[in-house]
Amino acid sequence: MQSFSIKKWVPWFLPLVLVFWFFGKKPSEPSVEQVHSTTRLAMGTLVTVSTWGVKGPSEEKAVDRVFTRISQIESLASRQDKSSPVYKINHAPTKKTWPVPEELATIVQKGLEIKKISHGAFDPGLVFLLDLWGFANGVPDVGKIPESQAISSWLENRKNHLEEGIRVEKSPDGTYTLQLDDVSFALDLGAIAKGYALDKAMETMKQAGVANALIIGGGDMVIAGSKGGKPWRIGIQHPRDHDKIMAFSEIVGDMSMATSGDYERFFMVDGERQHHILDPETGRPSRSGLISVSIQAKEGMLADALSTAVFVMGMEKGKAFIEKWEGIEGMLVAENGERWKSVGFKGQWLDGP
Ligand code: AMP
Ligand code: MG
């Protein structure tokens, strides 16, 4: 008999999911039986959908609708799925103007806005660079540092296309088009599409009549309502001690949180960690000093993209950025042990203030 091996389907890095949740049941708390959780593989990671206080077929139906919605977005934004518009655009022999579905236009547009406000720390056009480093398919598939020459020619080319390399336009008839200027620019929405998908997943959940839910995918999550008036409790993984959490949050109401870390996908060369968050200024894995960044925002898409952006910015610029933008809160951890959280961040370090 053929046995099903989860390893075959789940990339090796998945046990290192950044954020997990726990019930932490205390005697006065509602029964955990009222929380129902379903985990499935989606968007290249494990996605867990938890609901509170709904049971049976209505809950199952809502959860199915949520996963269907997630896979709709995945099939638009994935750069591995050969039938996705992103794949087709990225693999076109010449760059030109493409008609794109509105949802994809929305994600790219937001990515370009965040590129602007983050002064290029976030960039949805890093495909070529990510492939060079071997982070094309989530897991590192090269395991060695690329030739400096290849990195410098990408950097040189980028200078010439910094403002306008990728453009999204709305036509008078309401349709959207996307333009890429050059073959070395192509779309990687890996730091933003998951957040958007989780936003839409929660929207679907609410439309299905479920008001209290928590949806977690990799390092991103969206929350709605509560567990019968009690908060959802979330743990944030320790960036260097994966069996431990370093902080926790208790959250009631609508909120999103995303965590970016250098320990998700990486390979080591001469004791140096080569990880999947690239600094577009250097063309190399970000060496900002930060090793974990959690961002809270109303929108999952924003939290997702900004956790990556702030990671690249580093402690000082990252702090200033978070303090400047209303509705954005953050928790930052540096390699040297320095750590900081914004006043409005909902969460506490496990070992003190
Ligand atoms: P996250 O785990 O949300 O921080 O996203 C990391 C993923 O985003 C990587 O696996 C790449 O697909 C992509 N990425 C890496 N560096 C950047 C960057 N500076 N800006 C935007 N996307 C990036
Ligand atoms: Mg992100």
Tab-separated table of C-alpha atoms in Angstrom, residues 78-348:
chain	number	residue	atom	x	y	z
A	78	SER	CA	1.605	32.394	-8.071
A	79	ARG	CA	4.771	32.495	-10.093
A	80	GLN	CA	5.144	28.722	-10.023
A	81	ASP	CA	1.712	27.839	-11.405
A	82	LYS	CA	2.105	27.731	-15.186
A	83	SER	CA	-1.467	28.777	-15.799
A	84	SER	CA	-1.314	31.914	-13.626
A	85	PRO	CA	-1.184	35.343	-15.285
A	86	VAL	CA	1.965	36.137	-13.289
A	87	TYR	CA	3.710	33.057	-14.712
A	88	LYS	CA	2.651	33.956	-18.237
A	89	ILE	CA	3.763	37.568	-17.904
A	90	ASN	CA	7.101	36.574	-16.347
A	91	HIS	CA	7.837	34.037	-19.068
A	92	ALA	CA	6.846	36.091	-22.089
A	93	PRO	CA	9.793	36.379	-24.484
A	94	THR	CA	9.266	40.096	-24.958
A	95	LYS	CA	7.884	42.512	-22.467
A	96	LYS	CA	4.721	44.270	-23.440
A	97	THR	CA	1.375	45.436	-22.148
A	98	TRP	CA	-0.813	42.745	-20.646
A	99	PRO	CA	-4.460	42.795	-19.713
A	100	VAL	CA	-4.695	41.623	-16.093
A	101	PRO	CA	-7.590	40.741	-13.772
A	102	GLU	CA	-8.574	43.517	-11.388
A	103	GLU	CA	-7.478	41.572	-8.302
A	104	LEU	CA	-3.986	41.074	-9.663
A	105	ALA	CA	-3.830	44.746	-10.641
A	106	THR	CA	-4.810	45.646	-7.063
A	107	ILE	CA	-2.014	43.545	-5.556
A	108	VAL	CA	0.631	44.875	-7.945
A	109	GLN	CA	-0.588	48.454	-7.527
A	110	LYS	CA	-0.336	48.157	-3.752
A	111	GLY	CA	3.117	46.589	-4.128
A	112	LEU	CA	4.238	49.549	-6.223
A	113	GLU	CA	2.827	52.010	-3.667
A	114	ILE	CA	4.719	50.237	-0.900
A	115	LYS	CA	7.850	50.278	-3.028
A	116	LYS	CA	7.471	54.050	-3.178
A	117	ILE	CA	6.761	54.704	0.503
A	118	SER	CA	9.505	52.288	1.587
A	119	HIS	CA	11.988	54.010	-0.772
A	120	GLY	CA	12.530	50.752	-2.622
A	121	ALA	CA	13.100	48.486	0.413
A	122	PHE	CA	10.052	46.553	-0.782
A	123	ASP	CA	10.077	45.721	-4.463
A	124	PRO	CA	7.590	43.427	-6.245
A	125	GLY	CA	9.958	43.090	-9.225
A	126	LEU	CA	12.795	41.005	-7.798
A	127	VAL	CA	12.252	37.779	-9.726
A	128	PHE	CA	15.568	37.809	-11.528
A	129	LEU	CA	17.478	38.454	-8.310
A	130	LEU	CA	15.560	35.840	-6.324
A	131	ASP	CA	16.225	33.277	-9.050
A	132	LEU	CA	19.900	34.176	-9.022
A	133	TRP	CA	20.051	33.419	-5.327
A	134	GLY	CA	18.033	30.244	-5.793
A	135	PHE	CA	14.896	31.403	-3.983
A	136	ALA	CA	12.665	30.870	-6.981
A	137	ASN	CA	10.582	28.096	-5.510
A	138	GLY	CA	10.396	28.931	-1.861
A	139	VAL	CA	13.174	26.579	-0.797
A	140	PRO	CA	16.785	27.507	-1.602
A	141	ASP	CA	17.643	25.447	-4.673
A	142	VAL	CA	21.110	26.733	-5.512
A	143	GLY	CA	22.863	26.893	-2.146
A	144	LYS	CA	25.684	29.127	-3.309
A	145	ILE	CA	26.357	32.836	-3.595
A	146	PRO	CA	25.865	34.124	-7.160
A	147	GLU	CA	28.643	35.725	-9.205
A	148	SER	CA	29.170	39.378	-8.177
A	149	GLN	CA	29.062	40.312	-11.847
A	150	ALA	CA	25.504	39.016	-12.238
A	151	ILE	CA	24.395	40.976	-9.164
A	152	SER	CA	26.067	44.198	-10.297
A	153	SER	CA	24.592	44.079	-13.767
A	154	TRP	CA	21.117	43.626	-12.243
A	155	LEU	CA	21.781	46.611	-9.949
A	156	GLU	CA	22.967	48.693	-12.881
A	157	ASN	CA	19.896	47.822	-14.899
A	158	ARG	CA	17.624	48.558	-11.955
A	159	LYS	CA	18.948	52.112	-11.691
A	160	ASN	CA	17.606	52.789	-15.163
A	161	HIS	CA	14.174	51.410	-14.382
A	162	LEU	CA	13.759	52.411	-10.757
A	163	GLU	CA	10.648	54.516	-11.161
A	164	GLU	CA	8.903	52.924	-14.070
A	165	GLY	CA	10.065	49.317	-14.401
A	166	ILE	CA	6.537	48.037	-13.704
A	167	ARG	CA	3.332	49.948	-14.358
A	168	VAL	CA	-0.359	49.249	-13.799
A	169	GLU	CA	-2.953	51.249	-15.684
A	170	LYS	CA	-6.716	51.380	-15.644
A	171	SER	CA	-8.277	51.739	-19.066
A	172	PRO	CA	-11.339	53.930	-19.636
A	173	ASP	CA	-13.445	50.777	-20.032
A	174	GLY	CA	-12.535	49.727	-16.481
A	175	THR	CA	-10.072	46.976	-17.402
A	176	TYR	CA	-6.484	46.882	-16.174
A	177	THR	CA	-3.171	46.509	-17.940
A	178	LEU	CA	0.276	45.779	-16.661
A	179	GLN	CA	3.511	46.779	-18.327
A	180	LEU	CA	7.011	45.546	-17.646
A	181	ASP	CA	9.859	47.562	-19.128
A	182	ASP	CA	12.587	45.038	-19.341
A	183	VAL	CA	13.179	41.295	-19.245
A	184	SER	CA	15.053	41.570	-15.975
A	185	PHE	CA	11.913	42.875	-14.312
A	186	ALA	CA	9.230	40.381	-13.545
A	187	LEU	CA	6.755	39.920	-10.745
A	188	ASP	CA	7.359	38.216	-7.435
A	189	LEU	CA	4.441	38.852	-5.119
A	190	GLY	CA	5.729	36.486	-2.438
A	191	ALA	CA	5.833	39.209	0.220
A	192	ILE	CA	2.365	40.637	-0.377
A	193	ALA	CA	-0.052	38.220	-2.090
A	194	LYS	CA	-0.435	35.987	0.942
A	195	GLY	CA	-1.593	38.943	3.022
A	196	TYR	CA	-4.114	39.888	0.347
A	197	ALA	CA	-5.350	36.292	0.158
A	198	LEU	CA	-5.867	36.210	3.916
A	199	ASP	CA	-7.811	39.492	3.795
A	200	LYS	CA	-10.105	38.000	1.170
A	201	ALA	CA	-10.316	34.739	3.121
A	202	MET	CA	-11.601	36.619	6.164
A	203	GLU	CA	-14.014	38.622	4.026
A	204	THR	CA	-15.380	35.323	2.698
A	205	MET	CA	-15.639	33.956	6.226
A	206	LYS	CA	-17.741	36.929	7.303
A	207	GLN	CA	-19.935	36.660	4.209
A	208	ALA	CA	-20.518	33.043	5.178
A	209	GLY	CA	-21.844	34.306	8.510
A	210	VAL	CA	-18.836	33.502	10.717
A	211	ALA	CA	-17.876	36.528	12.799
A	212	ASN	CA	-15.232	34.982	15.058
A	213	ALA	CA	-12.246	33.494	13.289
A	214	LEU	CA	-8.483	33.331	13.031
A	215	ILE	CA	-6.729	32.460	9.769
A	216	ILE	CA	-2.993	31.783	9.773
A	217	GLY	CA	-0.796	31.115	6.766
A	218	GLY	CA	2.943	30.863	7.291
A	219	GLY	CA	3.957	34.031	9.097
A	220	ASP	CA	0.777	35.945	8.319
A	221	MET	CA	-2.562	36.015	10.050
A	222	VAL	CA	-5.920	37.751	10.097
A	223	ILE	CA	-8.221	37.871	13.069
A	224	ALA	CA	-11.887	38.689	13.522
A	225	GLY	CA	-13.997	38.803	16.657
A	226	SER	CA	-13.088	36.759	19.693
A	227	LYS	CA	-13.532	33.418	21.382
A	228	GLY	CA	-16.808	34.216	23.085
A	229	GLY	CA	-15.514	37.543	24.365
A	230	LYS	CA	-12.053	36.160	25.175
A	231	PRO	CA	-9.124	37.193	22.994
A	232	TRP	CA	-7.450	35.062	20.380
A	233	ARG	CA	-3.963	34.288	21.695
A	234	ILE	CA	-1.048	34.309	19.301
A	235	GLY	CA	2.581	33.348	19.836
A	236	ILE	CA	5.447	34.853	17.839
A	237	GLN	CA	8.255	32.386	17.277
A	238	HIS	CA	11.725	33.058	18.650
A	239	PRO	CA	13.934	33.773	15.620
A	240	ARG	CA	16.848	31.664	16.857
A	241	ASP	CA	15.174	29.117	19.134
A	242	HIS	CA	12.428	27.660	17.028
A	243	ASP	CA	10.856	25.609	19.781
A	244	LYS	CA	10.149	28.746	21.780
A	245	ILE	CA	7.964	31.751	21.421
A	246	MET	CA	9.496	35.146	22.205
A	247	ALA	CA	6.316	37.172	22.447
A	248	PHE	CA	2.577	36.775	22.543
A	249	SER	CA	-0.477	38.799	21.676
A	250	GLU	CA	-4.044	38.693	22.876
A	251	ILE	CA	-6.294	40.159	20.253
A	252	VAL	CA	-9.994	40.898	19.998
A	253	GLY	CA	-11.542	42.374	16.867
A	254	ASP	CA	-10.374	42.938	13.317
A	255	MET	CA	-6.627	42.908	12.966
A	256	SER	CA	-3.800	41.479	10.878
A	257	MET	CA	-0.263	40.602	11.765
A	258	ALA	CA	2.648	39.420	9.630
A	259	THR	CA	6.129	38.337	10.620
A	260	SER	CA	9.204	38.268	8.396
A	261	GLY	CA	12.360	36.515	9.554
A	262	ASP	CA	15.757	35.501	8.200
A	263	TYR	CA	15.218	31.959	9.501
A	264	GLU	CA	12.375	30.986	7.214
A	265	ARG	CA	14.369	30.073	4.112
A	266	PHE	CA	18.125	30.232	4.032
A	267	PHE	CA	21.372	28.436	3.389
A	268	MET	CA	24.711	28.919	5.137
A	269	VAL	CA	27.977	29.817	3.395
A	270	ASP	CA	31.109	30.106	5.573
A	271	GLY	CA	28.989	30.656	8.646
A	272	GLU	CA	26.971	33.411	7.010
A	273	ARG	CA	23.224	33.116	6.614
A	274	GLN	CA	22.010	33.662	3.054
A	275	HIS	CA	18.286	34.174	3.406
A	276	HIS	CA	15.284	34.924	1.222
A	277	ILE	CA	14.654	38.596	2.059
A	278	LEU	CA	16.786	40.526	-0.412
A	279	ASP	CA	17.907	44.123	-0.143
A	280	PRO	CA	17.248	45.665	-3.569
A	281	GLU	CA	19.997	48.247	-2.895
A	282	THR	CA	22.734	45.609	-2.608
A	283	GLY	CA	21.162	42.741	-4.548
A	284	ARG	CA	21.990	40.473	-1.605
A	285	PRO	CA	20.212	39.061	1.466
A	286	SER	CA	19.349	41.966	3.738
A	287	ARG	CA	22.006	42.713	6.351
A	288	SER	CA	20.056	45.401	8.124
A	289	GLY	CA	20.771	43.802	11.493
A	290	LEU	CA	17.138	42.779	11.989
A	291	ILE	CA	16.270	39.095	12.235
A	292	SER	CA	12.545	39.268	12.982
A	293	VAL	CA	9.919	41.901	12.214
A	294	SER	CA	6.232	41.652	13.101
A	295	ILE	CA	3.823	44.235	11.767
A	296	GLN	CA	0.214	44.764	12.828
A	297	ALA	CA	-2.204	46.607	10.559
A	298	LYS	CA	-5.867	46.604	9.636
A	299	GLU	CA	-5.111	45.009	6.270
A	300	GLY	CA	-3.215	41.742	5.957
A	301	MET	CA	-1.788	42.829	2.629
A	302	LEU	CA	-0.204	45.869	4.258
A	303	ALA	CA	1.109	43.921	7.260
A	304	ASP	CA	2.617	41.314	4.919
A	305	ALA	CA	4.417	43.757	2.643
A	306	LEU	CA	5.532	46.069	5.430
A	307	SER	CA	7.057	43.292	7.528
A	308	THR	CA	9.346	42.577	4.577
A	309	ALA	CA	10.003	46.291	3.929
A	310	VAL	CA	10.855	47.096	7.559
A	311	PHE	CA	13.089	44.027	7.715
A	312	VAL	CA	15.169	45.521	4.902
A	313	MET	CA	15.114	49.038	6.416
A	314	GLY	CA	16.705	47.973	9.700
A	315	MET	CA	16.111	49.100	13.285
A	316	GLU	CA	16.405	52.883	13.065
A	317	LYS	CA	14.719	53.484	9.715
A	318	GLY	CA	12.164	50.793	10.533
A	319	LYS	CA	11.218	52.443	13.849
A	320	ALA	CA	10.854	55.842	12.156
A	321	PHE	CA	8.741	54.317	9.390
A	322	ILE	CA	6.373	52.569	11.825
A	323	GLU	CA	6.005	55.699	13.927
A	324	LYS	CA	5.292	57.815	10.860
A	325	TRP	CA	2.444	55.708	9.453
A	326	GLU	CA	-0.776	55.709	11.395
A	327	GLY	CA	-2.367	52.333	11.942
A	328	ILE	CA	0.937	50.487	11.591
A	329	GLU	CA	2.516	48.897	14.671
A	330	GLY	CA	5.655	46.816	14.888
A	331	MET	CA	7.847	44.530	16.968
A	332	LEU	CA	11.500	44.418	15.850
A	333	VAL	CA	14.345	42.133	16.910
A	334	ALA	CA	17.987	42.624	15.934
A	335	GLU	CA	20.770	40.065	15.706
A	336	ASN	CA	22.694	41.889	18.466
A	337	GLY	CA	19.822	41.341	20.905
A	338	GLU	CA	18.371	44.825	20.611
A	339	ARG	CA	14.586	44.808	20.420
A	340	TRP	CA	11.793	47.337	20.185
A	341	LYS	CA	8.045	47.509	19.890
A	342	SER	CA	5.839	50.451	19.088
A	343	VAL	CA	3.568	51.824	21.794
A	344	GLY	CA	0.421	50.590	20.075
A	345	PHE	CA	1.709	47.082	19.263
A	346	LYS	CA	-0.686	44.541	20.738
A	347	GLY	CA	1.665	42.057	22.341
A	348	GLN	CA	4.260	41.453	25.006
